[in-house]
Tab-separated table of C-alpha atoms and ligand atoms in Angstrom:
chain	number	residue	atom	x	y	z
A	1	MET	CA	-90.753	243.154	-79.545
A	2	ALA	CA	-94.082	244.949	-79.949
A	3	ALA	CA	-94.316	248.217	-81.865
A	4	ALA	CA	-95.133	251.072	-79.457
A	5	HIS	CA	-97.159	252.880	-82.127
A	6	GLU	CA	-98.902	252.158	-85.409
A	7	PRO	CA	-96.434	250.533	-87.792
A	8	GLU	CA	-95.438	252.273	-91.005
A	9	VAL	CA	-96.948	250.027	-93.656
A	10	ILE	CA	-95.416	250.455	-97.106
A	11	ARG	CA	-97.128	248.718	-99.969
A	12	ASP	CA	-95.573	249.880	-103.205
A	13	LYS	CA	-92.078	249.981	-104.587
A	14	ALA	CA	-91.866	253.753	-105.105
A	15	ALA	CA	-92.978	254.448	-101.505
A	16	MET	CA	-90.413	251.907	-100.272
A	17	ARG	CA	-87.606	253.677	-102.143
A	18	ALA	CA	-88.768	257.023	-100.768
A	19	TRP	CA	-88.775	255.627	-97.190
A	20	THR	CA	-85.190	254.493	-97.527
A	21	ARG	CA	-84.142	257.879	-98.927
A	22	ARG	CA	-85.808	259.629	-95.969
A	23	ARG	CA	-84.100	257.384	-93.407
A	24	ARG	CA	-80.730	257.975	-95.028
A	25	ALA	CA	-81.322	261.719	-95.032
A	26	GLU	CA	-81.902	261.390	-91.268
A	27	GLY	CA	-78.433	259.860	-90.969
A	28	LYS	CA	-79.674	256.307	-90.362
A	29	ALA	CA	-78.392	253.064	-91.820
A	30	VAL	CA	-81.173	250.977	-93.371
A	31	ALA	CA	-81.523	247.293	-92.424
A	32	LEU	CA	-83.825	244.851	-94.185
A	33	VAL	CA	-85.215	241.637	-92.678
A	34	PRO	CA	-86.822	239.602	-95.494
A	35	THR	CA	-89.608	237.280	-94.350
A	36	MET	CA	-92.732	235.496	-95.560
A	37	GLY	CA	-94.735	236.661	-92.493
A	38	TYR	CA	-96.555	234.690	-89.758
A	39	LEU	CA	-93.946	236.118	-87.476
A	40	HIS	CA	-92.557	234.363	-84.425
A	41	ASN	CA	-89.688	235.088	-82.010
A	42	GLY	CA	-87.161	233.744	-84.484
A	43	HIS	CA	-88.128	236.540	-86.911
A	44	LEU	CA	-88.138	239.104	-84.109
A	45	SER	CA	-84.618	238.093	-83.131
A	46	LEU	CA	-83.551	239.068	-86.673
A	47	VAL	CA	-85.189	242.474	-86.153
A	48	SER	CA	-83.188	242.913	-82.911
A	49	ALA	CA	-79.986	241.827	-84.654
A	50	ALA	CA	-80.690	244.313	-87.445
A	51	ALA	CA	-81.264	247.163	-84.951
A	52	ALA	CA	-77.949	246.339	-83.267
A	53	ALA	CA	-75.997	245.863	-86.450
A	54	SER	CA	-74.400	249.292	-86.547
A	55	ALA	CA	-72.826	251.575	-83.934
A	56	GLY	CA	-75.009	254.411	-85.265
A	57	PRO	CA	-78.800	254.636	-85.621
A	58	VAL	CA	-80.454	251.963	-87.755
A	59	ALA	CA	-83.889	252.043	-89.400
A	60	VAL	CA	-85.189	248.483	-89.682
A	61	VAL	CA	-87.788	247.437	-92.225
A	62	VAL	CA	-89.266	243.908	-92.367
A	63	SER	CA	-90.553	242.703	-95.720
A	64	ILE	CA	-93.490	240.314	-95.737
A	65	TYR	CA	-94.031	238.609	-99.053
A	66	VAL	CA	-94.882	234.961	-99.775
A	67	ASN	CA	-92.923	234.560	-102.975
A	68	PRO	CA	-94.599	232.323	-105.578
A	69	GLY	CA	-91.307	232.173	-107.496
A	70	GLN	CA	-89.649	229.929	-104.874
A	71	PHE	CA	-92.478	227.356	-104.561
A	72	ALA	CA	-92.897	224.495	-107.014
A	73	PRO	CA	-96.531	223.744	-107.922
A	74	THR	CA	-96.355	220.610	-105.732
A	75	GLU	CA	-95.365	222.647	-102.658
A	76	ASP	CA	-97.341	224.480	-99.958
A	77	LEU	CA	-97.775	228.005	-101.382
A	78	THR	CA	-101.548	227.954	-100.920
A	79	THR	CA	-101.439	226.698	-97.353
A	80	TYR	CA	-98.508	228.833	-96.180
A	81	PRO	CA	-99.648	230.365	-92.854
A	82	SER	CA	-100.491	234.042	-92.744
A	83	ASP	CA	-101.632	236.609	-90.184
A	84	LEU	CA	-100.840	240.090	-91.485
A	85	ALA	CA	-102.832	241.867	-88.748
A	86	GLY	CA	-100.919	239.965	-86.078
A	87	ASP	CA	-97.597	240.617	-87.799
A	88	LEU	CA	-98.189	244.348	-88.049
A	89	ARG	CA	-98.721	244.546	-84.293
A	90	LYS	CA	-95.149	243.266	-83.784
A	91	LEU	CA	-93.348	245.679	-86.118
A	92	ALA	CA	-92.452	249.309	-86.590
A	93	ALA	CA	-91.919	249.421	-90.376
A	94	VAL	CA	-93.179	246.842	-92.859
A	95	PHE	CA	-92.875	246.471	-96.603
A	96	CYS	CA	-95.754	244.229	-97.740
A	97	PRO	CA	-96.267	244.551	-101.487
A	98	PRO	CA	-99.297	242.787	-102.970
A	99	ASP	CA	-97.104	241.504	-105.787
A	100	LEU	CA	-93.448	241.884	-106.730
A	101	TYR	CA	-93.626	240.540	-110.268
A	102	VAL	CA	-94.623	241.873	-113.653
A	103	ARG	CA	-97.572	239.692	-114.660
A	104	ALA	CA	-98.254	239.332	-118.333
A	105	GLY	CA	-99.687	235.948	-119.163
A	106	ASP	CA	-99.373	235.258	-122.819
A	107	GLY	CA	-101.032	231.871	-122.865
A	108	ARG	CA	-97.827	229.903	-123.233
A	109	PRO	CA	-97.911	226.354	-121.808
A	110	ASP	CA	-96.433	225.824	-118.346
A	111	ALA	CA	-92.971	225.017	-119.651
A	112	GLY	CA	-91.511	227.848	-117.598
A	113	SER	CA	-88.962	230.346	-118.648
A	114	SER	CA	-85.962	228.461	-117.439
A	115	GLY	CA	-85.478	225.195	-119.224
A	116	GLY	CA	-88.729	223.614	-118.104
A	117	THR	CA	-88.278	224.554	-114.432
A	118	VAL	CA	-91.669	225.684	-113.248
A	119	SER	CA	-92.529	227.617	-110.101
A	120	CYS	CA	-95.986	228.687	-108.900
A	121	LEU	CA	-95.253	232.074	-110.536
A	122	GLU	CA	-95.077	230.528	-113.985
A	123	GLN	CA	-97.795	227.974	-113.329
A	124	ALA	CA	-100.237	230.733	-112.450
A	125	GLY	CA	-100.037	231.662	-116.111
A	126	GLY	CA	-99.219	235.273	-115.339
A	127	GLY	CA	-95.542	234.834	-114.654
A	128	TYR	CA	-94.313	235.147	-118.187
A	129	GLY	CA	-93.908	238.869	-117.768
A	130	HIS	CA	-90.978	237.856	-115.566
A	131	GLU	CA	-88.200	235.830	-117.103
A	132	THR	CA	-84.992	236.835	-115.336
A	133	TRP	CA	-83.692	234.451	-112.676
A	134	ILE	CA	-80.598	234.462	-110.524
A	135	ARG	CA	-78.894	231.116	-109.968
A	136	VAL	CA	-76.117	230.517	-107.491
A	137	GLU	CA	-75.061	227.553	-109.504
A	138	GLN	CA	-73.112	225.234	-107.178
A	139	LEU	CA	-74.423	226.258	-103.777
A	140	GLU	CA	-78.052	225.860	-104.795
A	141	LYS	CA	-77.606	222.247	-105.905
A	142	GLY	CA	-77.294	220.091	-102.763
A	143	LEU	CA	-79.240	219.870	-99.498
A	144	CYS	CA	-82.611	221.633	-99.831
A	145	GLY	CA	-81.893	222.344	-103.483
A	146	SER	CA	-82.015	218.649	-104.363
A	147	SER	CA	-85.570	218.274	-103.031
A	148	ARG	CA	-86.859	221.786	-103.839
A	149	PRO	CA	-85.793	222.299	-107.481
A	150	VAL	CA	-86.915	225.931	-107.958
A	151	PHE	CA	-86.401	227.086	-104.421
A	152	PHE	CA	-83.035	228.792	-104.501
A	153	ARG	CA	-83.393	230.461	-107.892
A	154	GLY	CA	-86.697	231.873	-106.550
A	155	VAL	CA	-85.141	232.982	-103.270
A	156	ALA	CA	-82.039	234.564	-104.866
A	157	THR	CA	-84.194	236.360	-107.421
A	158	VAL	CA	-86.761	237.758	-104.984
A	159	VAL	CA	-84.069	238.768	-102.479
A	160	ALA	CA	-82.182	240.577	-105.290
A	161	LYS	CA	-85.473	242.368	-106.169
A	162	LEU	CA	-85.948	243.320	-102.514
A	163	PHE	CA	-82.388	244.591	-102.351
A	164	ASN	CA	-82.955	246.724	-105.457
A	165	ILE	CA	-86.220	248.150	-104.110
A	166	VAL	CA	-85.315	248.651	-100.447
A	167	ASP	CA	-81.661	249.470	-101.096
A	168	PRO	CA	-80.526	248.466	-97.567
A	169	ASP	CA	-77.070	248.821	-96.041
A	170	ILE	CA	-77.601	245.657	-94.019
A	171	ALA	CA	-79.756	242.540	-94.405
A	172	VAL	CA	-80.324	239.883	-91.737
A	173	LEU	CA	-81.069	236.241	-92.509
A	174	GLY	CA	-81.553	233.355	-90.125
A	175	LYS	CA	-79.122	230.490	-89.881
A	176	LYS	CA	-82.083	228.117	-89.501
A	177	ASP	CA	-82.251	228.316	-93.280
A	178	TYR	CA	-78.518	227.728	-93.446
A	179	GLN	CA	-78.155	227.061	-97.145
A	180	GLN	CA	-80.393	230.043	-97.986
A	181	TRP	CA	-78.157	232.307	-95.875
A	182	ARG	CA	-75.020	231.025	-97.669
A	183	VAL	CA	-76.700	231.397	-101.085
A	184	ILE	CA	-77.537	235.027	-100.358
A	185	CYS	CA	-74.011	235.735	-99.059
A	186	ARG	CA	-72.567	234.272	-102.289
A	187	MET	CA	-74.999	236.212	-104.483
A	188	VAL	CA	-74.109	239.481	-102.722
A	189	ARG	CA	-70.399	238.759	-103.165
A	190	ASP	CA	-70.606	237.641	-106.771
A	191	LEU	CA	-72.942	240.424	-107.933
A	192	ASP	CA	-71.313	243.246	-105.936
A	193	PHE	CA	-74.295	244.278	-103.849
A	194	ALA	CA	-72.959	246.797	-101.296
A	195	ILE	CA	-74.889	245.164	-98.483
A	196	GLU	CA	-73.618	243.627	-95.280
A	197	ILE	CA	-75.298	240.248	-94.729
A	198	ILE	CA	-75.713	239.098	-91.129
A	199	GLY	CA	-76.477	235.468	-90.290
A	200	SER	CA	-78.472	235.285	-87.078
A	201	GLU	CA	-78.496	232.283	-84.720
A	202	ILE	CA	-81.380	229.779	-84.585
A	203	VAL	CA	-84.055	230.615	-82.001
A	204	ARG	CA	-85.717	227.583	-80.438
A	205	GLU	CA	-88.857	226.823	-78.430
A	206	ALA	CA	-88.331	225.952	-74.740
A	207	ASP	CA	-88.268	222.252	-75.785
A	208	CYS	CA	-85.560	222.938	-78.414
A	209	LEU	CA	-87.700	222.698	-81.544
A	210	ALA	CA	-86.420	225.362	-83.956
A	211	MET	CA	-89.071	228.050	-84.406
A	212	SER	CA	-90.606	228.015	-87.858
A	213	SER	CA	-93.795	229.442	-89.317
A	214	ARG	CA	-94.722	225.995	-90.631
A	215	ASN	CA	-94.653	224.564	-87.085
A	216	VAL	CA	-98.253	225.706	-86.865
A	217	HIS	CA	-99.084	222.784	-89.071
A	218	LEU	CA	-97.819	220.446	-86.343
A	219	SER	CA	-100.783	221.515	-84.213
A	220	ARG	CA	-103.569	219.248	-82.986
A	221	GLU	CA	-106.170	220.846	-85.285
A	222	GLU	CA	-104.238	220.077	-88.403
A	223	ARG	CA	-103.384	216.589	-87.287
A	224	GLU	CA	-106.954	215.706	-86.337
A	225	LYS	CA	-107.987	216.095	-89.929
A	226	ASP	CA	-106.241	212.840	-90.593
A	227	ASN	CA	-108.608	210.523	-88.756
A	228	ASN	CA	-106.951	207.412	-90.129
A	229	LEU	CA	-103.624	208.386	-88.719
A	230	LYS	CA	-105.187	209.262	-85.422
A	231	ALA	CA	-107.016	205.970	-85.234
A	232	LEU	CA	-103.840	204.130	-86.144
A	233	HIS	CA	-102.048	205.971	-83.396
A	234	ARG	CA	-104.713	205.115	-80.835
A	235	THR	CA	-104.524	201.446	-81.621
A	236	ARG	CA	-100.800	201.153	-81.435
A	237	SER	CA	-98.634	201.575	-78.418
A	238	ALA	CA	-95.927	203.908	-79.632
A	239	ARG	CA	-94.862	203.956	-75.977
A	240	LYS	CA	-93.120	200.681	-76.634
A	241	ASN	CA	-90.497	202.720	-78.522
A	242	GLY	CA	-89.800	204.773	-75.427
A	243	ASN	CA	-91.506	207.872	-76.759
A	244	PRO	CA	-92.017	210.053	-73.650
A	245	CYS	CA	-94.688	212.315	-75.107
A	246	CYS	CA	-96.904	209.558	-76.472
A	247	LYS	CA	-100.006	209.322	-74.341
A	248	CYS	CA	-102.478	208.804	-77.120
A	249	ARG	CA	-102.295	212.495	-78.104
A	250	TYR	CA	-101.412	212.512	-81.742
A	251	ASP	CA	-100.030	216.056	-81.645
A	252	ASP	CA	-97.714	215.205	-78.780
A	253	PHE	CA	-96.549	212.229	-80.739
A	254	VAL	CA	-95.746	214.162	-83.898
A	255	HIS	CA	-94.264	216.943	-81.835
A	256	SER	CA	-91.898	214.548	-80.112
A	257	MET	CA	-90.898	213.195	-83.498
A	258	ALA	CA	-90.172	216.768	-84.574
A	259	LEU	CA	-88.086	217.221	-81.433
A	260	SER	CA	-86.023	214.190	-82.401
A	261	ILE	CA	-84.414	216.374	-85.077
A	262	SER	CA	-82.802	218.732	-82.560
A	263	ARG	CA	-81.981	215.814	-80.275
A	264	SER	CA	-80.240	213.990	-83.100
A	265	LEU	CA	-78.204	217.115	-83.872
A	266	VAL	CA	-77.116	217.608	-80.283
A	267	ASN	CA	-75.937	213.951	-80.172
A	268	ALA	CA	-74.162	214.274	-83.514
A	269	ARG	CA	-72.422	217.439	-82.432
A	270	THR	CA	-71.288	215.889	-79.150
A	271	ALA	CA	-69.943	212.846	-81.000
A	272	ALA	CA	-68.031	214.995	-83.500
A	273	LEU	CA	-66.547	217.148	-80.724
A	274	ASN	CA	-65.462	213.947	-78.944
A	275	GLY	CA	-63.495	212.911	-81.988
A	276	ASN	CA	-66.026	210.508	-83.521
A	277	ASN	CA	-65.871	212.485	-86.708
A	278	HIS	CA	-66.649	210.142	-89.586
A	279	SER	CA	-69.491	211.741	-91.523
A	280	GLN	CA	-71.082	208.398	-92.436
A	281	GLN	CA	-71.163	207.356	-88.789
A	282	ILE	CA	-72.603	210.686	-87.704
A	283	GLN	CA	-75.197	210.427	-90.404
A	284	ASP	CA	-76.145	206.871	-89.388
A	285	GLN	CA	-76.482	207.988	-85.778
A	286	ILE	CA	-78.805	210.806	-86.754
A	287	VAL	CA	-80.962	208.500	-88.868
A	288	GLN	CA	-81.127	206.052	-85.986
A	289	THR	CA	-82.299	208.743	-83.544
A	290	LEU	CA	-84.963	209.874	-85.980
A	291	THR	CA	-86.000	206.276	-86.629
A	292	GLU	CA	-86.298	205.484	-82.920
A	293	ALA	CA	-88.469	208.556	-82.381
A	294	GLY	CA	-91.702	206.849	-83.149
A	295	ASP	CA	-93.721	203.868	-84.218
A	296	SER	CA	-92.492	202.769	-87.587
A	297	SER	CA	-95.904	202.159	-89.154
A	298	ILE	CA	-97.038	205.647	-88.335
A	299	LYS	CA	-93.734	206.970	-89.519
A	300	GLN	CA	-94.010	205.215	-92.844
A	301	ARG	CA	-97.298	206.914	-93.486
A	302	ASN	CA	-96.285	210.206	-92.014
A	303	PHE	CA	-92.857	210.701	-93.566
A	304	ARG	CA	-92.390	211.234	-97.228
A	305	ASN	CA	-88.804	211.051	-98.465
A	306	PRO	CA	-87.768	209.810	-94.993
A	307	PHE	CA	-84.787	211.821	-93.844
A	308	ASP	CA	-82.514	214.159	-95.676
A	309	VAL	CA	-79.401	214.094	-93.520
A	310	ASN	CA	-76.187	215.714	-94.603
A	311	ALA	CA	-73.460	215.030	-92.152
A	312	ASP	CA	-71.313	217.113	-92.701
A	313	CYS	CA	-70.658	220.004	-95.011
A	314	GLU	CA	-67.910	222.544	-95.235
A	315	LEU	CA	-69.237	225.758	-93.662
A	316	GLU	CA	-69.266	228.117	-96.634
A	317	SER	CA	-69.241	225.970	-99.780
A	318	LEU	CA	-71.527	223.327	-98.205
A	319	VAL	CA	-69.419	220.701	-100.023
A	320	PRO	CA	-69.830	217.309	-98.236
A	321	LEU	CA	-66.951	216.256	-95.945
A	322	GLU	CA	-65.831	212.714	-95.183
A	323	ARG	CA	-64.785	213.752	-91.679
A	324	VAL	CA	-65.486	216.712	-89.428
A	325	ASP	CA	-61.863	217.780	-89.328
A	326	ARG	CA	-62.535	221.405	-90.161
A	327	PRO	CA	-65.384	223.857	-89.476
A	328	ALA	CA	-68.568	222.124	-90.621
A	329	VAL	CA	-72.324	222.202	-90.520
A	330	ILE	CA	-74.611	219.207	-90.101
A	331	CYS	CA	-77.993	219.652	-91.821
A	332	VAL	CA	-81.172	217.636	-91.440
A	333	ALA	CA	-84.513	217.903	-93.203
A	334	THR	CA	-87.526	215.710	-92.491
A	335	TRP	CA	-91.133	215.561	-93.570
A	336	PHE	CA	-93.920	215.523	-90.989
A	337	GLY	CA	-97.067	215.002	-93.011
A	338	LYS	CA	-97.118	217.918	-95.370
A	339	VAL	CA	-94.579	219.919	-93.390
A	340	ARG	CA	-90.894	219.867	-94.202
A	341	LEU	CA	-88.774	220.934	-91.210
A	342	ILE	CA	-85.100	221.827	-91.458
A	343	GLU	CA	-82.481	222.110	-88.779
A	344	ASN	CA	-78.716	222.312	-88.548
A	345	THR	CA	-75.818	222.679	-86.154
A	346	GLU	CA	-72.473	224.338	-86.822
A	347	ILE	CA	-69.219	222.902	-85.564
A	348	GLN	CA	-66.871	225.837	-85.681
A	349	ALA	CA	-63.851	224.289	-83.972
A	350	PRO	CA	-63.627	220.536	-84.333
A	351	PRO	CA	-60.909	218.826	-82.257
B	401	ATP	N1	-86.055	229.875	-85.529
B	401	ATP	C1	-85.449	230.769	-86.241
B	401	ATP	N2	-84.289	231.299	-85.807
B	401	ATP	C2	-83.622	232.207	-86.558
B	401	ATP	N3	-84.038	232.680	-87.734
B	401	ATP	C3	-85.196	232.183	-88.214
B	401	ATP	C4	-85.960	231.231	-87.477
B	401	ATP	N4	-87.048	230.949	-88.198
B	401	ATP	C5	-86.972	231.692	-89.345
B	401	ATP	N5	-85.888	232.426	-89.343
B	401	ATP	C6	-85.432	233.312	-90.420
B	401	ATP	O1	-86.458	234.251	-90.715
B	401	ATP	C7	-86.337	234.603	-92.056
B	401	ATP	C8	-87.701	234.517	-92.685
B	401	ATP	O2	-88.066	233.149	-92.695
B	401	ATP	P1	-89.523	232.659	-93.022
B	401	ATP	O3	-90.443	233.823	-93.094
B	401	ATP	O4	-89.475	231.681	-94.126
B	401	ATP	O5	-89.911	231.910	-91.680
B	401	ATP	P2	-89.721	230.434	-91.255
B	401	ATP	O6	-90.117	230.360	-89.839
B	401	ATP	O7	-88.345	230.025	-91.681
B	401	ATP	O8	-90.796	229.708	-92.103
B	401	ATP	P3	-90.790	228.292	-92.752
B	401	ATP	O9	-91.693	227.534	-91.879
B	401	ATP	O10	-91.274	228.636	-94.083
B	401	ATP	O11	-89.413	227.757	-92.799
B	401	ATP	C9	-85.334	233.653	-92.699
B	401	ATP	O12	-84.093	234.348	-92.833
B	401	ATP	C10	-85.251	232.562	-91.696
B	401	ATP	O13	-84.002	231.888	-91.695
B	402	PAF	C1	-85.726	234.951	-97.775
B	402	PAF	C2	-87.184	234.812	-98.114
B	402	PAF	C3	-87.992	235.945	-97.454
B	402	PAF	C4	-87.323	234.970	-99.626
B	402	PAF	O1	-88.672	234.824	-100.013
B	402	PAF	C5	-87.752	233.448	-97.671
B	402	PAF	O2	-87.146	232.441	-98.368
B	402	PAF	C6	-87.705	233.252	-96.215
B	402	PAF	O3	-88.603	233.793	-95.531
B	402	PAF	O4	-86.775	232.580	-95.674
B	403	BAL	N1	-87.917	229.617	-94.707
B	403	BAL	C1	-87.666	229.492	-96.121
B	403	BAL	C2	-88.892	229.696	-96.970
B	403	BAL	C3	-89.438	228.462	-97.538
B	403	BAL	O1	-89.215	227.381	-97.025
B	403	BAL	O2	-90.105	228.504	-98.578
């Protein structure tokens, strides 16, 4: 969806509040789509869902802010992709604040303000002006929370800040980030935000890979930086593992491994719907599909923390289930080099 005219670009909090007041005075509902930019069609589907979220007129604003509070110092804050000029061409109204935090470095060591938990905000030394964090205590623990220790407190906090600044009636989040969506729903319920949260379906590439800003790091250019890996790939016949994309193009190879995530989820879902509903078996099957996706020596080098498979979780609480005998979600996370990709599939009506 391209903007037909120059987008309204709002950079500071007071102007954002004034924008919302004006839209309300015009009789419109206000819908917020929070993002970190580098927009793709998955993001734009959230904008469409926001525009259609009410029977009456809706003013949609997309926030673009790469939030240092949700990245640990070991994570990819500094390499997170960005293209603000390109993003603005796709939108009608954008809130892109240069910073959302009070910065007041006081020279304290990097112990963080939350029991030693340190995000890039605190590590930068200027984050001590901010010391209030929201924790959705149980929901934030498993799945992505177990490998990204500050992620959900950072997400919940920045989304609460965005809610307080934008003051929307509606907010749309993608189900690709399934746990994030559930965490925000729970925060809204528990803290009495008067905001309707909409979870929007996963948008995929033609080949089924879930769209994600970080997919750009699966490109040939990025991969070719790792000459060793490329050489290794050239000298090994990954074709022997039945990899259809592998014709000595490293990017095809990694891409096909990435595709194995969605393939594994389709197979798992089919099995569960056919009554093969033991979580452990479903999980084993997913790991097998991912394992078969490529040459194991490349995979050992290319995958950190091999696979993070959670077959299956109860839909809202995300509590692990032994069997898919009630509505469930199967979640997978894998590392491709420095990129962590996540995917999931919901099973709303198991047999
Ligand atoms: N393929 C997709 N389908 C549906 N929603 C999506 C998709 N990709 C992202 N979103 C949603 O867009 C919102 C903003 O996400 P974000 O800006 O982090 O993009 P992203 O593509 O998820 O990036 P990342 O590579 O960091 O995971 C989130 O609510 C996210 O769930
Ligand atoms: C919700 C969010 C915008 C908070 O920074 C981010 O986690 C994202 O883009 O999914
Ligand atoms: N899409 C969620 C943002 C993140 O991974 O940091």
